[in-house]
Amino acid sequence: MADYVLAIDQGTTSSRAIVFDHAGTIHSTGQMEHEQILPRAGWVEHDPVEIWRNVREVVGLALTRGNLTHRDIAAVGITNQRETTVVWEKSTGKPVHNAIVWQDTRTQKIVEELGGSEGAEKYKRKVGLPLATYFAGPKVKWILDNVDGAREKAEAGELLFGTTDSWVLWNMTGGPEGGVHVTDVTNASRTMLMNIDSLTWNEEIAADMGIPMSMLPEIRSSSEVYGKGREGGMVPGVPIAGILGDQQAATFGQAAFEVGAAKNTYGTGNFLLLNTGTELVHSENGLLTTVGYKIGDQPQVYCLEGSIAVTGSLVQWLRDNLGIIKSAPEIEKLAETVDDNGGAYFVPAFSGLFAPYWRADARGALVGLTRYVNKGHIARAVLEATAYQSREVVDAMNADSGVDLTELKVDGGMVANEALMQFQADILGVDVVRPKVTETTALGAAYAAGIAVGFWNGEQDVVDNWGEDKRWTPSMDEAERERLYRNWKKAVTKTFDWVDEDVD
């Protein structure tokens, strides 16, 4: 058998290809950023054609840098930014509109109309999710309602919908020439269109949103052979055998297989998942019920999730919009020029607030300012915002699960920031643990694909490969922790009710 597994990580800001060996260590990588298209306030789009072009290029980079060919690859796994919505023509592969990104808030009026008198809870028992702009279903409806001719084509069976895993898979397996139109249970659970108990599409909700069933991909497990790489592609004949939404992939890569295990991924946003096993737990505290993973014919495993929209992207905003830093890593040095936040709190509700509030009317606020505050304090407030938002989600999880978190496994780009990791431990009051391989999202997708083809023997191999790199232990006293958190909660209330009815 070939010696490596390739993971494609189609993320919010970039697409990456990472080649892993049997020990779960990185052999080679390729990465390319794609354009963030911002047509107006609250709208975020990507060009699906650019994404597909970049995916092909990064796979080529990873293979070339690793001195490999497709013959060295046992399987390909795909992980992806979830909820980001692509609608394309079946016969040509041409998207009818840019992809509408998970952060995009243009569907707020659609969401309110769908909710009617029942509001955000309308479908929650069926799909595990509140009605919110975050999820894919209303985005599909927006495209069909607003793109000339799209609804007619959809009703004629000429259009396909998918999150970016489906888009990449369809193109990799042939596109218009026999491409496989499939998604996995984790991505399907983020559309608002899948029954969370039976893992089947809900025809009534699709009808409410005006989405023809013919557009929807087939729902499959997270670990099985969906198809093979197309002739003429970068991985011809190689089985594509794993799909997991990015946060579920990170949970898998962190070996969080025990009930009660949790991980927090620090990326564009933050996503904290808690394994609840085969039991479906409906949140009473603003969390989502989501499918964690499903290996082949085995029963699905569920998670509670706290989704935070803006964390790493706040650092990008400080860099790109304000120019306070020139590169993301600089923020740590700038934050360390001061001892504390100087009383400043930054609530980054750029696209409303996600868990546990689900307030689409919120907008970002920087509060507690005095003349004493300098750019070091603002940098610190930016980092602390990530830790405070994560604490809010942990509190909600503890309330929902009835079991207090004892340690938090962390991954993603921001875990290189040691000042943030120490503050996270301090504000949570529990140990924060970083693994040796922090690219756990790509690693989880690789494991799912490798397990499907027998490259790995199952979850035990994942557990055996996981290793601790560094641990941060709380050092802040309880009174200071609670004072800071109390002020954060006060700051959050200042963001509410900002968007009025007459704001388009």
Short mmCIF file of C-alpha atoms in Angstrom, two decimals:
data_model
loop_
_atom_site.label_atom_id
_atom_site.label_comp_id
_atom_site.label_asym_id
_atom_site.label_seq_id
_atom_site.Cartn_x
_atom_site.Cartn_y
_atom_site.Cartn_z
CA MET A 1 0.00 0.00 0.00
CA ALA A 2 1.05 3.59 -0.60
CA ASP A 3 2.79 5.29 2.34
CA TYR A 4 0.82 8.53 2.66
CA VAL A 5 -2.65 10.06 2.91
CA LEU A 6 -3.47 13.46 1.42
CA ALA A 7 -5.84 15.89 3.14
CA ILE A 8 -7.42 18.85 1.35
CA ASP A 9 -8.43 21.57 3.82
CA GLN A 10 -10.68 24.03 1.98
CA GLY A 11 -10.89 26.79 4.59
CA THR A 12 -12.40 30.25 4.90
CA THR A 13 -9.27 32.20 3.99
CA SER A 14 -7.17 29.61 2.17
CA SER A 15 -7.04 26.13 0.68
CA ARG A 16 -4.34 23.75 1.87
CA ALA A 17 -3.13 20.32 0.93
CA ILE A 18 -1.20 18.37 3.57
CA VAL A 19 0.42 14.96 3.12
CA PHE A 20 0.58 12.83 6.30
CA ASP A 21 2.53 9.66 6.99
CA HIS A 22 1.32 6.69 9.04
CA ALA A 23 2.43 8.29 12.32
CA GLY A 24 0.15 11.27 11.61
CA THR A 25 3.07 13.65 11.05
CA ILE A 26 3.26 16.18 8.23
CA HIS A 27 5.36 15.18 5.21
CA SER A 28 4.68 18.16 2.94
CA THR A 29 2.18 20.99 2.41
CA GLY A 30 0.87 23.53 -0.08
CA GLN A 31 -1.30 26.55 0.72
CA MET A 32 -2.93 29.43 -1.18
CA GLU A 33 -5.19 32.21 0.06
CA HIS A 34 -8.26 33.19 -1.92
CA GLU A 35 -9.96 36.56 -2.21
CA GLN A 36 -12.45 37.67 0.45
CA ILE A 37 -15.16 39.41 -1.60
CA LEU A 38 -17.10 41.99 0.47
CA PRO A 39 -19.74 43.57 -1.79
CA ARG A 40 -21.38 45.49 1.08
CA ALA A 41 -21.60 45.55 4.88
CA GLY A 42 -22.39 42.09 6.26
CA TRP A 43 -21.91 40.31 2.91
CA VAL A 44 -19.01 37.88 2.46
CA GLU A 45 -18.41 35.88 -0.74
CA HIS A 46 -15.80 33.61 -2.33
CA ASP A 47 -15.28 32.73 -5.98
CA PRO A 48 -15.82 28.93 -6.25
CA VAL A 49 -13.82 28.80 -9.49
CA GLU A 50 -10.83 30.40 -7.74
CA ILE A 51 -11.20 27.91 -4.87
CA TRP A 52 -11.20 24.92 -7.25
CA ARG A 53 -8.21 26.32 -9.14
CA ASN A 54 -6.33 26.81 -5.85
CA VAL A 55 -7.19 23.31 -4.62
CA ARG A 56 -5.61 21.79 -7.72
CA GLU A 57 -2.55 23.99 -7.33
CA VAL A 58 -1.98 23.26 -3.61
CA VAL A 59 -2.30 19.50 -4.21
CA GLY A 60 0.37 19.85 -6.90
CA LEU A 61 2.55 21.87 -4.51
CA ALA A 62 2.23 19.35 -1.67
CA LEU A 63 3.07 16.40 -3.94
CA THR A 64 5.99 18.19 -5.59
CA ARG A 65 7.46 19.44 -2.31
CA GLY A 66 7.16 15.94 -0.88
CA ASN A 67 8.79 14.42 -3.98
CA LEU A 68 5.66 12.28 -4.43
CA THR A 69 3.22 11.27 -7.16
CA HIS A 70 -0.39 10.10 -6.90
CA ARG A 71 0.93 6.52 -6.65
CA ASP A 72 2.29 7.34 -3.17
CA ILE A 73 -1.16 8.38 -1.92
CA ALA A 74 -3.43 5.72 -0.38
CA ALA A 75 -6.47 7.97 -0.05
CA VAL A 76 -7.65 11.59 -0.06
CA GLY A 77 -9.68 13.22 2.71
CA ILE A 78 -11.55 16.52 2.38
CA THR A 79 -12.32 18.98 5.16
CA ASN A 80 -13.96 22.33 4.58
CA GLN A 81 -15.37 25.59 5.78
CA ARG A 82 -18.90 24.57 6.69
CA GLU A 83 -22.17 26.32 5.71
CA THR A 84 -20.50 28.25 2.85
CA THR A 85 -22.90 27.71 -0.03
CA VAL A 86 -22.19 26.99 -3.70
CA VAL A 87 -24.88 26.57 -6.37
CA TRP A 88 -23.72 25.49 -9.82
CA GLU A 89 -24.94 24.18 -13.18
CA LYS A 90 -24.84 20.40 -13.44
CA SER A 91 -24.05 20.38 -17.18
CA THR A 92 -21.23 22.96 -17.19
CA GLY A 93 -19.90 23.12 -13.63
CA LYS A 94 -20.32 26.90 -13.74
CA PRO A 95 -21.44 28.54 -10.45
CA VAL A 96 -24.55 30.69 -10.83
CA HIS A 97 -23.28 33.10 -8.15
CA ASN A 98 -20.28 33.53 -5.88
CA ALA A 99 -20.25 31.23 -2.85
CA ILE A 100 -22.06 32.84 0.09
CA VAL A 101 -19.79 32.44 3.11
CA TRP A 102 -20.89 31.20 6.54
CA GLN A 103 -20.24 34.65 8.08
CA ASP A 104 -22.58 36.40 5.62
CA THR A 105 -25.70 38.03 7.14
CA ARG A 106 -27.71 38.93 4.02
CA THR A 107 -30.33 36.24 4.76
CA GLN A 108 -31.58 37.91 7.96
CA LYS A 109 -34.96 38.89 6.47
CA ILE A 110 -35.38 35.38 4.99
CA VAL A 111 -34.62 33.87 8.40
CA GLU A 112 -37.20 36.13 10.10
CA GLU A 113 -39.87 35.30 7.49
CA LEU A 114 -39.20 31.56 7.82
CA GLY A 115 -39.42 31.75 11.62
CA GLY A 116 -42.72 33.60 11.61
CA SER A 117 -44.44 33.51 15.00
CA GLU A 118 -42.25 30.59 16.16
CA GLY A 119 -39.00 32.50 15.67
CA ALA A 120 -35.51 31.03 15.82
CA GLU A 121 -36.62 27.79 17.50
CA LYS A 122 -38.93 26.73 14.65
CA TYR A 123 -36.85 23.83 13.28
CA LYS A 124 -34.47 23.32 16.20
CA ARG A 125 -35.84 19.98 17.49
CA LYS A 126 -35.68 18.54 13.96
CA VAL A 127 -32.29 19.84 12.80
CA GLY A 128 -30.44 20.76 16.01
CA LEU A 129 -29.95 24.37 14.88
CA PRO A 130 -31.68 27.70 15.51
CA LEU A 131 -32.86 29.67 12.50
CA ALA A 132 -29.88 31.94 11.80
CA THR A 133 -28.04 33.50 8.88
CA TYR A 134 -25.08 31.19 9.68
CA PHE A 135 -26.55 28.07 8.05
CA ALA A 136 -26.67 27.03 4.39
CA GLY A 137 -30.39 26.52 3.67
CA PRO A 138 -31.42 30.21 3.72
CA LYS A 139 -28.35 31.05 1.60
CA VAL A 140 -29.58 28.65 -1.13
CA LYS A 141 -32.99 30.32 -0.98
CA TRP A 142 -31.36 33.75 -1.37
CA ILE A 143 -29.49 32.61 -4.51
CA LEU A 144 -32.65 31.09 -6.04
CA ASP A 145 -34.64 34.23 -5.21
CA ASN A 146 -32.06 36.77 -6.43
CA VAL A 147 -30.14 35.30 -9.37
CA ASP A 148 -31.95 35.70 -12.72
CA GLY A 149 -33.21 32.35 -13.99
CA ALA A 150 -31.81 30.37 -11.07
CA ARG A 151 -35.14 29.20 -9.67
CA GLU A 152 -36.35 28.03 -13.08
CA LYS A 153 -33.12 26.10 -13.65
CA ALA A 154 -33.30 24.59 -10.16
CA GLU A 155 -36.87 23.42 -10.68
CA ALA A 156 -35.86 21.91 -14.03
CA GLY A 157 -33.22 19.84 -12.20
CA GLU A 158 -30.31 21.71 -13.79
CA LEU A 159 -28.66 23.09 -10.62
CA LEU A 160 -26.72 21.47 -7.79
CA PHE A 161 -26.08 22.78 -4.28
CA GLY A 162 -23.24 21.93 -1.97
CA THR A 163 -21.00 23.18 0.77
CA THR A 164 -17.39 23.42 -0.41
CA ASP A 165 -16.66 19.75 0.33
CA SER A 166 -19.28 18.77 -2.27
CA TRP A 167 -17.97 21.35 -4.74
CA VAL A 168 -14.38 20.06 -4.44
CA LEU A 169 -15.42 16.38 -4.52
CA TRP A 170 -17.69 16.85 -7.56
CA ASN A 171 -14.90 18.54 -9.49
CA MET A 172 -12.22 16.06 -8.36
CA THR A 173 -14.30 13.09 -9.52
CA GLY A 174 -15.02 14.48 -12.99
CA GLY A 175 -17.30 17.49 -12.68
CA PRO A 176 -19.79 17.53 -15.60
CA GLU A 177 -18.25 14.23 -16.75
CA GLY A 178 -19.67 12.00 -14.00
CA GLY A 179 -18.72 13.99 -10.90
CA VAL A 180 -19.97 12.48 -7.61
CA HIS A 181 -22.51 14.74 -5.84
CA VAL A 182 -22.16 13.77 -2.19
CA THR A 183 -21.74 15.36 1.24
CA ASP A 184 -21.15 13.77 4.61
CA VAL A 185 -23.34 13.77 7.71
CA THR A 186 -21.31 16.49 9.45
CA ASN A 187 -21.70 19.02 6.64
CA ALA A 188 -25.33 18.03 6.02
CA SER A 189 -26.02 18.74 9.69
CA ARG A 190 -25.09 22.41 9.09
CA THR A 191 -27.57 23.11 6.29
CA MET A 192 -30.78 23.33 8.44
CA LEU A 193 -32.16 20.78 5.98
CA MET A 194 -31.14 17.45 7.60
CA ASN A 195 -33.10 15.56 10.25
CA ILE A 196 -30.58 15.34 13.09
CA ASP A 197 -31.90 11.95 14.31
CA SER A 198 -32.33 10.00 11.03
CA LEU A 199 -29.58 11.78 8.97
CA THR A 200 -31.98 12.25 6.04
CA TRP A 201 -33.06 15.39 4.19
CA ASN A 202 -36.23 17.00 5.58
CA GLU A 203 -38.50 17.55 2.58
CA GLU A 204 -40.87 19.88 4.47
CA ILE A 205 -38.12 22.31 5.47
CA ALA A 206 -36.66 22.21 1.94
CA ALA A 207 -40.14 23.04 0.63
CA ASP A 208 -40.46 25.92 3.14
CA MET A 209 -37.21 27.33 1.75
CA GLY A 210 -38.19 26.65 -1.87
CA ILE A 211 -35.25 24.31 -2.46
CA PRO A 212 -35.91 21.45 -4.92
CA MET A 213 -34.72 18.09 -3.56
CA SER A 214 -32.90 17.45 -6.85
CA MET A 215 -30.32 20.09 -5.88
CA LEU A 216 -29.24 18.32 -2.70
CA PRO A 217 -26.21 16.02 -2.52
CA GLU A 218 -26.50 12.44 -1.28
CA ILE A 219 -25.72 12.18 2.45
CA ARG A 220 -23.01 9.62 3.27
CA SER A 221 -20.84 8.72 6.26
CA SER A 222 -17.63 10.62 7.05
CA SER A 223 -15.38 7.65 6.22
CA GLU A 224 -16.03 5.61 3.07
CA VAL A 225 -14.95 5.65 -0.57
CA TYR A 226 -17.13 8.20 -2.41
CA GLY A 227 -15.30 8.03 -5.73
CA LYS A 228 -11.86 8.21 -7.31
CA GLY A 229 -9.77 11.07 -8.65
CA ARG A 230 -10.55 11.90 -12.28
CA GLU A 231 -8.25 10.96 -15.12
CA GLY A 232 -6.15 14.00 -15.94
CA GLY A 233 -6.39 15.30 -12.36
CA MET A 234 -3.66 15.49 -9.74
CA VAL A 235 -4.67 12.21 -8.05
CA PRO A 236 -6.09 9.99 -10.84
CA GLY A 237 -7.63 6.77 -9.56
CA VAL A 238 -6.89 7.56 -5.89
CA PRO A 239 -9.91 6.88 -3.61
CA ILE A 240 -11.47 9.97 -2.09
CA ALA A 241 -12.61 8.40 1.13
CA GLY A 242 -13.14 10.92 3.94
CA ILE A 243 -15.19 14.09 4.41
CA LEU A 244 -15.61 16.02 7.65
CA GLY A 245 -16.62 19.64 8.21
CA ASP A 246 -13.60 21.50 9.54
CA GLN A 247 -14.59 21.62 13.20
CA GLN A 248 -15.65 17.99 13.31
CA ALA A 249 -12.39 17.08 11.54
CA ALA A 250 -10.42 18.90 14.24
CA THR A 251 -12.36 17.02 16.94
CA PHE A 252 -11.47 13.75 15.18
CA GLY A 253 -7.84 14.76 14.76
CA GLN A 254 -7.67 15.61 18.48
CA ALA A 255 -8.80 12.04 19.28
CA ALA A 256 -11.76 13.45 21.25
CA PHE A 257 -13.62 10.12 21.07
CA GLU A 258 -14.67 9.80 24.72
CA VAL A 259 -18.01 11.19 25.86
CA GLY A 260 -17.18 14.51 27.57
CA ALA A 261 -14.00 15.14 25.56
CA ALA A 262 -13.81 18.67 24.15
CA LYS A 263 -11.64 20.71 21.80
CA ASN A 264 -11.50 24.36 20.79
CA THR A 265 -10.23 25.39 17.35
CA TYR A 266 -8.83 28.92 17.03
CA GLY A 267 -9.22 29.92 13.39
CA THR A 268 -11.14 32.62 11.52
CA GLY A 269 -13.73 32.04 14.23
CA ASN A 270 -13.63 29.75 17.26
CA PHE A 271 -15.49 26.46 17.49
CA LEU A 272 -15.72 24.48 20.70
CA LEU A 273 -17.11 20.94 20.38
CA LEU A 274 -18.03 18.52 23.16
CA ASN A 275 -18.52 14.83 22.39
CA THR A 276 -21.92 13.59 23.67
CA GLY A 277 -21.56 10.09 22.18
CA THR A 278 -24.45 8.44 20.39
CA GLU A 279 -26.88 10.46 22.52
CA LEU A 280 -28.59 13.43 20.88
CA VAL A 281 -28.44 16.32 23.39
CA HIS A 282 -30.64 19.35 22.66
CA SER A 283 -29.09 22.51 24.07
CA GLU A 284 -30.98 24.74 26.47
CA ASN A 285 -28.14 27.28 26.56
CA GLY A 286 -27.60 28.56 23.03
CA LEU A 287 -25.41 25.76 21.67
CA LEU A 288 -25.89 23.72 18.49
CA THR A 289 -26.54 20.00 18.25
CA THR A 290 -24.38 18.67 15.44
CA VAL A 291 -23.12 15.36 14.08
CA GLY A 292 -19.51 14.86 15.20
CA TYR A 293 -18.63 11.99 12.85
CA LYS A 294 -19.86 8.70 11.45
CA ILE A 295 -17.35 6.00 10.50
CA GLY A 296 -18.76 3.79 7.75
CA ASP A 297 -21.66 1.70 9.06
CA GLN A 298 -21.03 2.52 12.73
CA PRO A 299 -23.58 4.66 14.62
CA GLN A 300 -23.15 8.42 14.34
CA VAL A 301 -21.53 10.31 17.22
CA TYR A 302 -23.03 13.66 18.24
CA CYS A 303 -21.49 16.84 19.62
CA LEU A 304 -22.65 20.03 21.26
CA GLU A 305 -21.01 23.00 19.57
CA GLY A 306 -20.42 26.59 20.53
CA SER A 307 -19.72 28.62 17.37
CA ILE A 308 -18.01 32.02 17.66
CA ALA A 309 -17.96 34.06 14.45
CA VAL A 310 -14.96 36.34 14.90
CA THR A 311 -11.66 35.51 16.63
CA GLY A 312 -8.66 35.12 14.28
CA SER A 313 -10.41 37.35 11.74
CA LEU A 314 -10.34 40.14 14.36
CA VAL A 315 -6.53 39.98 14.27
CA GLN A 316 -6.73 40.14 10.45
CA TRP A 317 -9.01 43.18 10.78
CA LEU A 318 -6.49 44.90 13.05
CA ARG A 319 -3.82 44.19 10.41
CA ASP A 320 -5.73 44.87 7.17
CA ASN A 321 -8.33 47.49 8.09
CA LEU A 322 -6.49 49.52 10.76
CA GLY A 323 -2.83 48.78 9.96
CA ILE A 324 -1.93 48.59 13.68
CA ILE A 325 0.15 45.46 12.97
CA LYS A 326 1.87 44.36 9.76
CA SER A 327 1.53 40.60 10.33
CA ALA A 328 -0.69 38.47 12.57
CA PRO A 329 2.13 37.14 14.81
CA GLU A 330 3.07 40.76 15.73
CA ILE A 331 -0.03 41.07 17.90
CA GLU A 332 1.51 38.96 20.67
CA LYS A 333 4.55 41.27 21.03
CA LEU A 334 2.32 44.36 20.93
CA ALA A 335 -0.05 42.92 23.56
CA GLU A 336 2.92 42.11 25.80
CA THR A 337 3.99 45.78 25.91
CA VAL A 338 1.25 46.28 28.53
CA ASP A 339 0.37 44.39 31.72
CA ASP A 340 -3.40 44.28 31.19
CA ASN A 341 -6.16 45.58 28.91
CA GLY A 342 -6.22 49.04 30.52
CA GLY A 343 -9.98 48.68 31.01
CA ALA A 344 -10.66 48.20 27.28
CA TYR A 345 -12.89 45.42 25.96
CA PHE A 346 -13.44 44.61 22.27
CA VAL A 347 -16.62 42.68 21.38
CA PRO A 348 -16.20 41.68 17.70
CA ALA A 349 -19.86 41.29 16.72
CA PHE A 350 -19.05 42.10 13.09
CA SER A 351 -21.75 39.76 11.78
CA GLY A 352 -23.92 39.65 14.88
CA LEU A 353 -23.20 37.34 17.81
CA PHE A 354 -23.25 33.55 17.49
CA ALA A 355 -23.27 31.22 20.52
CA PRO A 356 -24.61 31.53 23.11
CA TYR A 357 -26.53 34.72 22.17
CA TRP A 358 -27.63 34.33 18.52
CA ARG A 359 -28.16 38.07 18.15
CA ALA A 360 -28.16 39.15 14.50
CA ASP A 361 -28.83 42.75 15.61
CA ALA A 362 -25.47 43.06 17.39
CA ARG A 363 -22.49 44.92 15.94
CA GLY A 364 -18.90 45.27 17.12
CA ALA A 365 -17.99 47.56 20.00
CA LEU A 366 -14.76 48.73 21.64
CA VAL A 367 -15.72 49.93 25.14
CA GLY A 368 -14.12 51.09 28.38
CA LEU A 369 -11.86 53.56 26.57
CA THR A 370 -9.96 56.31 28.41
CA ARG A 371 -7.01 58.45 27.31
CA TYR A 372 -4.78 55.95 29.09
CA VAL A 373 -5.57 53.25 26.52
CA ASN A 374 -2.93 52.76 23.80
CA LYS A 375 -2.51 50.37 20.88
CA GLY A 376 -0.93 47.76 23.18
CA HIS A 377 -4.13 47.71 25.26
CA ILE A 378 -6.23 47.40 22.11
CA ALA A 379 -4.06 44.50 20.89
CA ARG A 380 -4.54 42.85 24.26
CA ALA A 381 -8.30 43.44 24.15
CA VAL A 382 -8.39 41.81 20.70
CA LEU A 383 -6.68 38.66 22.02
CA GLU A 384 -8.70 38.58 25.24
CA ALA A 385 -11.96 38.74 23.23
CA THR A 386 -11.19 35.25 21.91
CA ALA A 387 -10.68 33.87 25.42
CA TYR A 388 -13.79 35.54 26.89
CA GLN A 389 -16.00 34.29 24.06
CA SER A 390 -14.62 30.78 24.57
CA ARG A 391 -15.39 31.03 28.31
CA GLU A 392 -19.02 31.91 27.52
CA VAL A 393 -19.32 28.79 25.37
CA VAL A 394 -17.66 26.58 28.03
CA ASP A 395 -20.13 27.90 30.64
CA ALA A 396 -23.02 27.00 28.32
CA MET A 397 -21.56 23.52 27.73
CA ASN A 398 -21.11 22.89 31.42
CA ALA A 399 -24.77 23.86 31.96
CA ASP A 400 -26.05 21.67 29.09
CA SER A 401 -23.96 18.60 29.87
CA GLY A 402 -24.13 18.80 33.67
CA VAL A 403 -20.39 18.01 33.78
CA ASP A 404 -17.72 20.66 34.25
CA LEU A 405 -14.90 20.69 31.72
CA THR A 406 -11.61 19.56 33.32
CA GLU A 407 -9.18 20.47 30.52
CA LEU A 408 -9.42 21.94 27.04
CA LYS A 409 -7.58 20.60 24.00
CA VAL A 410 -6.78 23.41 21.57
CA ASP A 411 -5.70 23.67 17.93
CA GLY A 412 -5.70 26.06 14.98
CA GLY A 413 -3.47 28.94 13.95
CA MET A 414 -3.87 31.10 17.07
CA VAL A 415 -2.59 28.41 19.46
CA ALA A 416 0.95 29.51 18.51
CA ASN A 417 0.16 32.65 20.54
CA GLU A 418 1.35 31.68 24.01
CA ALA A 419 0.09 34.86 25.70
CA LEU A 420 -3.42 34.04 24.47
CA MET A 421 -3.17 30.40 25.59
CA GLN A 422 -2.09 31.44 29.12
CA PHE A 423 -4.93 33.97 29.33
CA GLN A 424 -7.35 31.31 28.07
CA ALA A 425 -6.30 28.98 30.91
CA ASP A 426 -6.56 31.86 33.39
CA ILE A 427 -10.06 32.94 32.35
CA LEU A 428 -11.36 29.34 32.20
CA GLY A 429 -9.68 28.14 35.37
CA VAL A 430 -8.71 24.83 33.69
CA ASP A 431 -5.61 23.53 31.89
CA VAL A 432 -5.27 24.26 28.17
CA VAL A 433 -3.44 21.57 26.16
CA ARG A 434 -1.83 21.94 22.71
CA PRO A 435 -1.01 18.79 20.68
CA LYS A 436 2.24 18.15 18.81
CA VAL A 437 0.45 18.37 15.44
CA THR A 438 -1.71 21.50 15.56
CA GLU A 439 -3.02 20.98 12.00
CA THR A 440 -5.71 18.76 13.50
CA THR A 441 -8.38 19.77 10.96
CA ALA A 442 -6.46 18.36 8.00
CA LEU A 443 -5.25 15.47 10.15
CA GLY A 444 -8.83 14.49 11.06
CA ALA A 445 -9.82 14.38 7.39
CA ALA A 446 -6.74 12.30 6.62
CA TYR A 447 -7.62 9.83 9.39
CA ALA A 448 -11.22 9.49 8.15
CA ALA A 449 -9.97 8.72 4.62
CA GLY A 450 -7.18 6.41 5.80
CA ILE A 451 -9.51 4.40 8.04
CA ALA A 452 -11.88 3.85 5.10
CA VAL A 453 -9.16 2.18 3.00
CA GLY A 454 -7.42 0.30 5.83
CA PHE A 455 -4.38 2.59 6.03
CA TRP A 456 -5.23 3.04 9.71
CA ASN A 457 -7.15 0.50 11.78
CA GLY A 458 -9.66 2.85 13.37
CA GLU A 459 -9.92 5.31 16.22
CA GLN A 460 -7.30 3.53 18.36
CA ASP A 461 -4.58 4.42 15.84
CA VAL A 462 -5.64 8.07 16.12
CA VAL A 463 -5.43 7.92 19.93
CA ASP A 464 -2.00 6.26 19.75
CA ASN A 465 -0.67 8.94 17.37
CA TRP A 466 -1.90 11.91 19.46
CA GLY A 467 0.80 13.57 21.56
CA GLU A 468 0.85 16.53 23.97
CA ASP A 469 3.15 19.42 23.07
CA LYS A 470 2.47 22.04 25.76
CA ARG A 471 0.13 22.63 28.69
CA TRP A 472 -0.89 25.95 30.25
CA THR A 473 -2.13 25.95 33.86
CA PRO A 474 -4.22 28.80 35.35
CA SER A 475 -2.25 31.31 37.44
CA MET A 476 -4.85 34.06 37.95
CA ASP A 477 -6.67 34.36 41.25
CA GLU A 478 -10.41 33.73 41.30
CA ALA A 479 -11.43 37.30 42.21
CA GLU A 480 -9.50 38.81 39.29
CA ARG A 481 -10.83 36.17 36.87
CA GLU A 482 -14.44 36.93 37.81
CA ARG A 483 -13.92 40.71 37.77
CA LEU A 484 -12.56 40.62 34.22
CA TYR A 485 -15.32 38.26 33.05
CA ARG A 486 -18.05 40.38 34.68
CA ASN A 487 -16.81 43.43 32.76
CA TRP A 488 -16.71 41.40 29.54
CA LYS A 489 -20.36 40.38 30.01
CA LYS A 490 -21.23 44.06 30.52
CA ALA A 491 -19.34 44.96 27.32
CA VAL A 492 -21.32 42.36 25.34
CA THR A 493 -24.63 44.02 26.28
CA LYS A 494 -23.41 47.25 24.61
CA THR A 495 -23.49 45.55 21.19
CA PHE A 496 -27.18 44.57 21.27
CA ASP A 497 -30.00 46.24 19.29
CA TRP A 498 -27.63 48.10 16.97
CA VAL A 499 -29.26 47.11 13.66
CA ASP A 500 -32.66 48.78 13.24
CA GLU A 501 -35.53 47.76 10.98
CA ASP A 502 -34.60 50.40 8.39
CA VAL A 503 -31.03 49.12 8.00
CA ASP A 504 -30.88 47.06 4.80
#
